[in-house]
């Protein structure tokens, strides 16, 4: 639901033009430092079920000229193909009120677009099999965009010497790492932006081989979305990569895995929700980070505490549980602090409550107010509450259609207000700030005084 897309695209176009100019300029003696290639951080998982690793890769395939890989441009698909066509995989509400996920396929020919749609649906089903995606998928829209490739399959599958001409230029063996699937982010953006909104992008590559990646920091490079996940279509374990990567973007969660070589963290407290320099005793005393969850039995199988090793450092910094989906992909559960952070992120990006009755002009006592709510299940515990002049109307609780007069708005010639609040009473939230984020309100002014109503969040 980001609103700066047009501005971001023009920045992206300008940036691309500048990068093109820089690359086209031959090296001259007055400037001995070569222009840096645009590179961006990615995370990948060397083995199915393993811990992640991070590296930097080129933004586009054109810049990786030293390997000569994937530099060929795809032939223009003929007008009879579905190239660029947008599909609705799971559209639950207006994009302004939803977290919009766009899935684009690579290595699918004109005749294989049905296979792409099947793969996209299967991958989304895997991701939404995991909590809290499962309970909160009603706050998300999922779009598909057809990208027609000249050849079936992608570069580097099954072996490093295989080259394919594909719409998004995606390839295994990125930076010489077999399981790292990179793509040309300019080409990905050219398709993803055909969908109404692209908050998050997933690239599904036509392959049975395990692999994928998570790009981050793309908004800083001028793209209208911050994260792109890549994953292979026909490998059951690749879905976990996207479930992990989306958690960085939506839940702002840190990685809980470590590198032996990093040694001891000696800096101060990090902003990360799920990493802390405090021991459990200190955390409880300071009432910070995940202190509200300490000692609880956790969906990952253990007890919430402070386990040494997080945010890449094996010592001097702690994570909430022994294992979780933010540490390794051999477990499909977030820990309780991670679950709460994900729910906070869903509500930050989306609104569960909407109404076609405008709140910016006064309504009559006899006007019907209808509201609609996102469909939330499982962990969620949504409740609708009505108020007249700020006082709760208990008998109206849960109603999605009311008339102010029936709520008790008197015909006394004065102005009154009717407010509806959608409150998520989920037990997966303990932080009052997150609870407030998960509470949405609409207020109408009742009466003919012409005073304006207002919308609150
Ligand atoms: Zn990660």
XYZ file of C-alpha atoms and ligand atoms in Angstrom:
458
model
C 0.000 0.000 0.000
C 2.911 2.353 -0.557
C 1.896 5.598 -2.260
C 5.182 6.885 -3.685
C 5.276 4.515 -6.621
C 5.261 7.063 -9.445
C 8.071 9.024 -7.831
C 10.033 5.857 -7.141
C 9.710 4.661 -10.730
C 11.002 7.944 -12.137
C 13.946 7.775 -9.741
C 14.530 4.196 -10.915
C 14.476 5.202 -14.558
C 16.875 8.076 -13.902
C 19.164 5.796 -11.907
C 19.153 3.202 -14.672
C 20.049 5.883 -17.209
C 22.919 7.103 -15.037
C 24.189 3.563 -14.475
C 24.010 2.924 -18.223
C 26.025 6.071 -18.914
C 28.612 5.124 -16.309
C 29.029 1.646 -17.745
C 29.304 2.995 -21.291
C 32.136 5.365 -20.356
C 35.548 3.824 -21.108
C 38.095 3.899 -18.291
C 40.388 6.925 -18.629
C 43.697 7.711 -16.969
C 42.416 10.775 -15.061
C 40.080 8.546 -13.049
C 42.044 5.499 -11.911
C 39.184 4.168 -9.736
C 36.760 2.078 -11.798
C 33.067 2.961 -11.408
C 31.536 0.550 -8.890
C 29.018 -1.925 -10.275
C 25.604 -1.489 -8.706
C 25.341 -4.356 -6.231
C 22.749 -5.238 -3.643
C 22.554 -7.500 -0.583
C 20.969 -10.938 -0.916
C 20.396 -13.797 1.463
C 20.441 -17.424 0.336
C 20.248 -20.894 1.875
C 23.030 -23.270 0.775
C 21.134 -26.420 1.801
C 17.436 -27.272 2.166
C 16.508 -26.848 5.837
C 19.764 -25.088 6.623
C 20.834 -21.723 7.930
C 21.111 -18.674 5.721
C 24.111 -16.868 4.278
C 24.476 -13.361 2.894
C 26.396 -11.866 -0.002
C 26.209 -9.079 -2.576
C 25.177 -9.561 -6.191
C 24.660 -7.369 -9.276
C 21.248 -5.708 -9.640
C 20.892 -6.659 -13.278
C 22.281 -9.436 -15.431
C 23.785 -6.923 -17.892
C 26.369 -5.948 -15.263
C 27.701 -9.476 -14.786
C 29.600 -9.369 -18.056
C 32.715 -11.128 -16.779
C 30.890 -14.444 -16.704
C 29.137 -13.784 -19.983
C 26.071 -15.342 -18.410
C 22.493 -14.494 -19.262
C 23.314 -11.385 -21.221
C 21.087 -12.242 -24.161
C 17.814 -10.339 -24.282
C 14.654 -12.361 -24.607
C 12.975 -12.250 -27.980
C 9.878 -10.058 -27.881
C 6.898 -12.309 -27.223
C 4.316 -12.185 -29.995
C 1.029 -10.363 -29.498
C -0.836 -13.654 -29.123
C 0.830 -14.496 -25.802
C -0.333 -13.488 -22.320
C 2.946 -11.652 -21.641
C 2.318 -8.939 -19.050
C -1.179 -10.142 -18.190
C -2.178 -9.618 -14.536
C -4.109 -12.339 -12.703
C -5.851 -12.411 -9.323
C -4.581 -15.305 -7.226
C -6.062 -14.113 -3.932
C -7.573 -10.641 -3.926
C -9.304 -9.865 -0.636
C -9.852 -6.098 -0.762
C -8.770 -2.743 -2.179
C -4.993 -2.414 -2.607
C -4.998 0.743 -0.468
C -6.095 -1.469 2.461
C -3.993 -4.559 1.710
C -0.425 -5.815 1.664
C 0.031 -6.588 -2.046
C 2.209 -9.534 -3.084
C 3.066 -9.936 -6.778
C 4.253 -13.297 -8.130
C 6.070 -13.351 -11.490
C 7.258 -16.511 -13.250
C 10.526 -17.043 -15.108
C 11.507 -19.796 -17.519
C 7.895 -20.421 -18.594
C 7.206 -20.299 -22.344
C 3.974 -19.028 -23.897
C 2.568 -22.554 -23.714
C 3.566 -23.045 -20.059
C 1.700 -20.163 -18.418
C -0.856 -22.552 -16.890
C 2.034 -24.351 -15.202
C 3.217 -20.995 -13.840
C -0.227 -20.263 -12.388
C -0.341 -23.721 -10.792
C 3.139 -23.237 -9.305
C 2.295 -19.738 -7.988
C -0.835 -21.064 -6.273
C 1.103 -23.987 -4.761
C 3.855 -21.706 -3.424
C 1.335 -19.294 -1.917
C -0.499 -22.232 -0.319
C 2.797 -23.376 1.258
C 3.499 -19.896 2.653
C -0.018 -19.421 3.999
C 0.208 -22.831 5.653
C 2.574 -21.156 8.138
C 1.334 -19.024 11.057
C 0.691 -16.139 11.250
C 0.425 -15.935 7.438
C -2.389 -18.486 7.726
C -4.593 -16.455 10.060
C -3.885 -13.075 8.482
C -3.969 -13.862 4.744
C -7.200 -11.807 4.610
C -5.003 -8.700 4.932
C -3.082 -9.624 1.768
C -3.746 -9.474 -1.960
C -1.822 -11.804 -4.248
C -1.432 -10.988 -7.935
C 0.277 -12.941 -10.715
C 1.935 -11.370 -13.756
C 2.640 -13.556 -16.779
C 6.187 -13.255 -18.100
C 6.664 -15.223 -21.307
C 10.158 -16.659 -21.796
C 11.689 -17.722 -25.102
C 12.973 -20.932 -23.485
C 11.706 -23.286 -20.775
C 13.710 -23.551 -17.530
C 16.394 -21.207 -16.242
C 20.147 -20.786 -16.557
C 22.269 -23.052 -14.369
C 19.753 -25.913 -14.194
C 20.711 -28.685 -13.974
C 24.387 -27.721 -14.348
C 26.367 -24.482 -14.359
C 27.041 -24.625 -18.101
C 23.340 -24.538 -19.102
C 22.168 -21.164 -20.433
C 18.513 -20.213 -21.030
C 16.960 -17.145 -22.627
C 14.269 -16.099 -20.135
C 12.075 -13.066 -19.480
C 13.637 -12.168 -16.104
C 17.156 -13.507 -16.704
C 17.147 -15.555 -13.502
C 19.924 -18.082 -12.903
C 21.403 -20.542 -10.402
C 25.113 -20.284 -9.613
C 24.836 -16.538 -9.008
C 28.203 -15.345 -7.624
C 29.393 -18.937 -8.146
C 26.937 -20.220 -5.494
C 24.886 -23.107 -6.824
C 21.707 -22.515 -4.735
C 21.661 -18.749 -5.155
C 19.056 -17.734 -7.765
C 19.575 -14.157 -8.945
C 17.387 -12.292 -11.419
C 17.565 -9.080 -13.399
C 15.779 -6.717 -11.007
C 15.047 -4.165 -13.758
C 13.222 -6.867 -15.706
C 11.450 -8.090 -12.560
C 10.287 -4.517 -11.874
C 9.044 -4.047 -15.438
C 6.609 -6.954 -14.891
C 5.791 -6.533 -11.187
C 4.683 -2.927 -11.648
C 1.931 -4.069 -14.027
C -0.011 -5.260 -10.950
C -2.079 -2.613 -9.117
C 0.446 -2.478 -6.253
C 3.688 -4.295 -5.536
C 4.623 -4.159 -1.870
C 6.479 -7.495 -2.109
C 7.615 -9.441 -5.171
C 8.155 -13.189 -5.509
C 9.866 -14.650 -8.588
C 9.013 -18.307 -9.208
C 11.569 -19.964 -11.499
C 10.594 -22.999 -13.547
C 12.885 -25.591 -11.949
C 12.834 -28.628 -9.692
C 16.222 -27.800 -8.213
C 16.419 -26.348 -4.684
C 17.316 -22.674 -4.618
C 16.283 -19.065 -4.120
C 17.280 -15.777 -2.582
C 16.000 -12.722 -0.764
C 16.882 -9.263 -2.064
C 16.520 -6.339 0.326
C 17.207 -2.618 0.259
C 15.770 -2.161 -3.250
C 13.815 1.007 -2.403
C 17.157 2.698 -1.770
C 18.079 1.743 -5.354
C 14.980 3.493 -6.710
C 12.603 0.541 -7.059
C 8.961 0.843 -5.917
C 9.286 -2.246 -3.664
C 11.941 -3.092 -1.108
C 12.150 -6.881 -1.253
C 12.213 -9.572 -3.928
C 12.237 -13.286 -3.117
C 13.312 -15.803 -5.736
C 12.541 -19.503 -5.465
C 12.335 -22.585 -7.645
C 8.878 -23.834 -8.609
C 8.996 -27.584 -8.202
C 11.049 -27.989 -5.057
C 8.830 -28.312 -1.970
C 11.408 -26.799 0.382
C 11.999 -23.644 -1.643
C 8.729 -22.112 -0.354
C 10.352 -21.728 3.054
C 12.816 -19.235 1.564
C 9.982 -16.839 0.639
C 8.281 -17.331 4.036
C 11.563 -16.315 5.703
C 12.291 -13.392 3.352
C 8.809 -11.861 3.633
C 9.324 -11.858 7.419
C 12.285 -9.492 7.025
C 10.173 -7.069 4.974
C 6.871 -7.317 6.846
C 7.886 -8.176 10.409
C 11.228 -6.304 10.380
C 12.717 -9.423 11.953
C 16.457 -10.042 12.156
C 18.198 -13.262 11.207
C 18.744 -15.449 14.256
C 21.596 -17.471 12.740
C 25.310 -16.822 13.262
C 28.695 -17.034 11.549
C 31.436 -18.658 13.632
C 33.957 -16.126 12.333
C 31.973 -13.161 13.704
C 32.910 -13.943 17.320
C 31.490 -11.717 20.059
C 29.099 -8.797 19.542
C 30.567 -5.803 21.391
C 28.191 -3.060 20.208
C 25.142 -1.777 22.026
C 21.513 -2.860 21.813
C 20.220 -3.285 18.245
C 16.811 -2.049 17.077
C 15.935 -5.608 15.957
C 12.819 -6.956 17.654
C 14.224 -10.482 18.017
C 17.869 -9.808 19.000
C 19.077 -8.344 22.268
C 22.271 -7.888 24.248
C 20.247 -8.400 27.448
C 19.998 -11.657 29.372
C 16.526 -12.801 30.411
C 17.018 -11.382 33.896
C 18.115 -7.988 32.548
C 15.356 -7.975 29.944
C 12.685 -8.633 32.577
C 14.147 -5.933 34.825
C 14.324 -3.416 31.952
C 10.906 -4.392 30.543
C 12.331 -4.348 27.024
C 12.333 -6.441 23.834
C 10.400 -9.730 24.303
C 10.145 -9.604 28.120
C 6.373 -10.194 27.952
C 6.987 -13.641 26.425
C 9.817 -14.906 28.662
C 9.084 -18.339 30.086
C 6.172 -19.067 27.718
C 6.095 -22.352 25.897
C 6.709 -21.574 22.248
C 5.338 -22.942 18.932
C 8.933 -23.779 17.936
C 8.911 -26.433 20.657
C 10.987 -24.803 23.390
C 10.554 -22.054 25.964
C 11.017 -18.353 25.256
C 14.190 -17.112 26.900
C 17.511 -15.625 25.816
C 19.615 -18.031 23.738
C 23.115 -16.877 22.887
C 23.831 -16.161 19.218
C 21.751 -13.927 16.921
C 22.081 -11.327 14.145
C 25.159 -13.249 12.793
C 27.164 -13.038 16.060
C 27.553 -16.306 17.998
C 28.378 -14.592 21.303
C 27.284 -11.522 23.243
C 23.801 -11.269 21.686
C 20.668 -13.346 22.232
C 17.663 -14.695 20.317
C 14.257 -15.638 21.809
C 14.254 -19.409 21.143
C 16.679 -22.191 20.349
C 15.366 -22.477 16.777
C 12.844 -20.676 14.574
C 12.150 -19.942 10.904
C 14.395 -16.869 11.303
C 17.325 -19.153 12.207
C 16.992 -22.175 9.947
C 14.530 -23.460 7.389
C 14.196 -26.879 9.044
C 11.329 -25.418 11.097
C 8.224 -23.709 9.747
C 7.321 -21.799 12.913
C 7.991 -18.265 14.069
C 8.662 -17.914 17.771
C 6.176 -15.901 19.850
C 8.050 -12.571 19.586
C 8.396 -13.140 15.827
C 4.712 -13.977 15.483
C 3.736 -10.751 17.266
C 6.107 -8.741 15.035
C 4.560 -10.289 11.914
C 1.020 -9.416 13.067
C 2.190 -5.850 13.795
C 3.609 -5.702 10.262
C 0.397 -6.946 8.640
C -1.591 -4.209 10.378
C 1.057 -1.603 9.560
C 0.643 -2.370 5.844
C -3.087 -3.101 5.776
C -6.447 -2.046 7.193
C -8.927 -4.653 8.390
C -11.863 -2.236 8.493
C -13.485 -0.294 5.664
C -16.831 1.281 4.783
C -18.400 2.643 1.645
C -20.204 5.268 3.773
C -17.854 8.249 3.665
C -16.686 9.627 6.998
C -15.923 13.108 5.666
C -19.492 14.422 5.524
C -22.304 14.268 8.045
C -24.882 11.483 7.799
C -28.526 11.256 8.894
C -29.865 9.471 11.994
C -31.706 7.192 9.590
C -28.763 6.467 7.257
C -27.551 2.878 7.239
C -23.864 2.403 8.002
C -22.339 -0.769 6.614
C -18.777 -1.784 7.327
C -16.714 -4.633 5.956
C -13.859 -6.405 7.644
C -10.984 -8.452 6.323
C -11.614 -12.153 6.862
C -9.267 -13.205 9.647
C -9.119 -16.693 11.145
C -7.171 -18.909 13.530
C -4.919 -16.854 15.780
C -6.891 -13.667 15.070
C -9.759 -12.670 17.370
C -11.404 -9.703 15.639
C -14.255 -7.926 17.408
C -16.457 -5.042 16.181
C -17.486 -2.469 18.762
C -19.875 0.492 18.302
C -19.923 3.755 20.214
C -22.287 6.757 20.323
C -20.544 9.942 21.436
C -17.734 7.748 22.717
C -19.985 5.528 24.883
C -20.043 1.818 24.023
C -23.272 0.309 22.695
C -22.904 -3.261 23.925
C -25.964 -4.700 22.182
C -24.530 -3.657 18.786
C -21.245 -5.519 19.276
C -20.365 -7.578 16.208
C -22.943 -5.972 13.883
C -21.636 -4.982 10.449
C -24.682 -2.866 9.574
C -26.345 -0.303 11.864
C -28.624 2.764 11.778
C -27.622 5.604 14.151
C -31.187 6.050 15.454
C -31.332 2.373 16.439
C -27.972 2.716 18.215
C -29.601 5.390 20.383
C -28.593 8.621 18.629
C -31.327 11.012 19.866
C -33.322 13.386 17.625
C -32.428 16.423 19.721
C -31.204 18.751 16.949
C -27.608 18.369 18.084
C -24.617 16.769 16.425
C -23.553 13.313 17.609
C -20.883 10.827 16.611
C -21.025 7.125 15.787
C -17.749 5.224 15.965
C -16.959 1.641 14.998
C -13.772 -0.025 16.190
C -12.301 -3.265 14.898
C -10.183 -4.682 17.698
C -8.018 -7.773 17.296
C -7.982 -9.457 20.701
C -5.541 -12.153 19.540
C -3.534 -13.813 22.301
C -0.527 -13.598 19.958
C -0.186 -9.877 20.767
C 0.922 -8.633 24.193
C 2.536 -5.282 23.413
C -0.042 -2.459 23.900
C 1.505 -0.556 20.976
C 0.932 -3.521 18.677
C -2.610 -3.900 20.051
C -3.234 -0.246 19.171
C -1.852 -0.890 15.661
C -4.288 -3.813 15.392
C -7.237 -1.578 16.360
C -8.895 0.401 13.588
C -11.655 2.991 13.966
C -14.066 4.890 11.737
C -16.142 7.804 13.049
C -19.177 9.454 11.444
C -20.829 12.718 12.416
C -24.605 12.381 12.668
C -26.702 15.502 12.136
C -27.210 18.278 9.614
C -24.792 20.741 11.142
C -22.264 20.198 8.355
C -19.436 19.446 10.747
C -16.922 17.064 9.329
C -16.384 13.572 10.570
C -12.936 12.117 10.864
C -11.047 8.889 10.373
C -8.797 7.540 13.056
C -6.322 4.736 13.087
Zn 17.122 -13.875 6.657
